[in-house]
Amino acid sequence: MALVVHKYGGTSMGSIDRIKNVARRVAKWHNAGHQVVVVPSAMSGETNRLIGLAREIMPEPDQRELDMVTSTGEQVSVGLLSMALMQLGKRAVSFTGWQVPVKTDTSHTKARIQSIDEEKITENLDQGKVVIIAGFQGISEDGNITTLGRGGSDTSAVAVAAALKASECLIYTDVDGVYTTDPRVVTDARRLKKITFEEMLEMASLGSKVLQTRSVELAGNYHVPTRVLSSMTDPDIPIEEEAKSGTLITFEEDSHMEQTVISGIAFSRDEAKITVVGVPDRPGIASQILGAIAAANIEVDMIIQNQSINGKTDFTFTVPRPDYNRAMDLLNNRIKAEIGATDIIGDAKVSKVSAIGIGMRSHVGVASKMFGTLSEEGINILMISTSEIKISVIIDEKYMELAVRALHKAFGLEQM
Ligand code: ADP
Ligand code: ASP
Ligand code: MG
């Protein structure tokens, strides 16, 4: 007997029939003698719908109230799933984040989990019940409902698994594992049987939304065995088969079995690039620009400072596209005059494409292959950034899918 955490995403919970299927799958694990905690997302489209309602009333919604609204999607899911289990003759009980409680910091709409009280969960598991906990939400120390950012149910599930020292966290979704790139963009992408935690972290943070980045960080910090697998299979397939399916995130480099240099290609469509032109080249300028951007809670990603000519330089950086207008306003209305820059140029139609692989540590020539491939396709590279296990480029958004396909092929990632 083991204690397992199951997480089901929006599509997996997307209709009454799908919820009934989830209940059958969960019941199968419970019937086999396992203790099961389930963390579902809201039904697909529901969180977007709730955000839409809020925006109809307040275009830039108050963040506390927005959390109050968006957290309801998961409350509906947990109740429905609990009833579906009861209909199968199972004992089940659902909890919202605040009932557990899942304690978070106070950053509304992007809160971080601080601790999870396991008492109520364990007590109910010991009574033989399936415990269902609303994903994506928690309660802050000042007693407000918080949410964990889009895709946050992954993080809720891994955090619950860490708190309960579960033997595995199974992330059930609408694809059957982690692929070499998004299988919706490259149809011959290949499913990885295993991926190292470090690679998964890069994949997630560079745009592969199959797992929320924070969930991968938590899996790494607490060594939670985590598997991504399909919720679309027949719920009655044998557990032994299901338990081996999908993609396992591993913590040892030598489990990097496939010995490939590049494990995956990630991309993020929603980037924007800003150049501050004609900045006086003196100490403190970068911190003045970036400090003001950070104070506005805007995350800066890639940064380039050009060589200075006649004491002036250009300073370029990228921000998430949803923050682009705010960043431009801030620079034009305040920073430009403060630092004596000549101009602010923005481009909100850029994307980021990255090649990721721990094999890069021991292989040279990945960068030249990547740049060569893009050049053969006539794709101009606007910015580059590298780390030990990844290379990212910023390109015009209209070439993004072409770049992903070309790189996926060039690095030999297709299905055999
Ligand atoms: P859920 O609702 O279950 O949380 P998400 O939509 O958040 O599901 O994540 C699953 C989706 O992630 C897939 O449908 C797929 O399009 C996308 N995705 C992006 N990159 C990858 C990848 N490398 N491997 C698998 N899926 C990926
Ligand atoms: N329902 C939330 C969202 O749509 C959380 C999740 O699905 O993980 O972002
Ligand atoms: Mg998700």
Tab-separated table of C-alpha atoms and ligand atoms in Angstrom, residues 7 9-12 154 172-175 177-184 203 208-210, ligand 1:
chain	number	residue	atom	x	y	z
A	7	LYS	CA	-3.468	15.752	-10.098
A	9	GLY	CA	-5.883	19.295	-15.135
A	10	GLY	CA	-8.687	21.332	-16.658
A	11	THR	CA	-9.247	19.190	-19.758
A	12	SER	CA	-9.230	16.026	-17.634
A	154	ASP	CA	0.537	21.348	-10.522
A	172	TYR	CA	-2.608	13.384	-15.205
A	173	THR	CA	-3.093	15.615	-18.240
A	174	ASP	CA	-4.313	15.709	-21.838
A	175	VAL	CA	-1.016	14.429	-23.314
A	177	GLY	CA	3.844	12.642	-20.988
A	178	VAL	CA	6.561	15.213	-21.541
A	179	TYR	CA	7.608	15.417	-25.187
A	180	THR	CA	10.743	16.689	-26.900
A	181	THR	CA	8.630	19.746	-27.696
A	182	ASP	CA	4.939	20.662	-27.594
A	183	PRO	CA	3.310	17.842	-29.593
A	184	ARG	CA	0.638	20.305	-30.712
A	203	MET	CA	11.722	23.319	-20.135
A	208	SER	CA	6.643	24.382	-21.873
A	209	LYS	CA	3.465	24.782	-19.916
A	210	VAL	CA	2.989	21.048	-19.354
B	1	ADP	P1	-3.521	20.666	-17.643
B	1	ADP	O1	-4.826	21.338	-17.858
B	1	ADP	O2	-3.664	19.181	-17.511
B	1	ADP	O3	-2.730	21.262	-16.538
B	1	ADP	P2	-1.886	22.048	-19.590
B	1	ADP	O4	-2.620	22.566	-20.773
B	1	ADP	O5	-1.524	23.008	-18.528
B	1	ADP	O6	-2.729	20.822	-19.009
B	1	ADP	O7	-0.555	21.293	-20.053
B	1	ADP	C1	-0.613	20.265	-21.006
B	1	ADP	C2	-0.265	20.851	-22.379
B	1	ADP	O8	1.105	21.253	-22.373
B	1	ADP	C3	-0.348	19.879	-23.520
B	1	ADP	O9	-1.646	19.798	-24.028
B	1	ADP	C4	0.664	20.418	-24.520
B	1	ADP	O10	0.056	21.127	-25.573
B	1	ADP	C5	1.490	21.410	-23.712
B	1	ADP	N1	2.938	21.201	-23.830
B	1	ADP	C6	3.852	22.175	-24.058
B	1	ADP	N2	5.085	21.667	-24.132
B	1	ADP	C7	4.970	20.336	-23.953
B	1	ADP	C8	5.912	19.267	-23.919
B	1	ADP	N3	7.234	19.479	-24.083
B	1	ADP	N4	5.445	18.016	-23.699
B	1	ADP	C9	4.127	17.792	-23.522
B	1	ADP	N5	3.191	18.770	-23.545
B	1	ADP	C10	3.592	20.022	-23.756
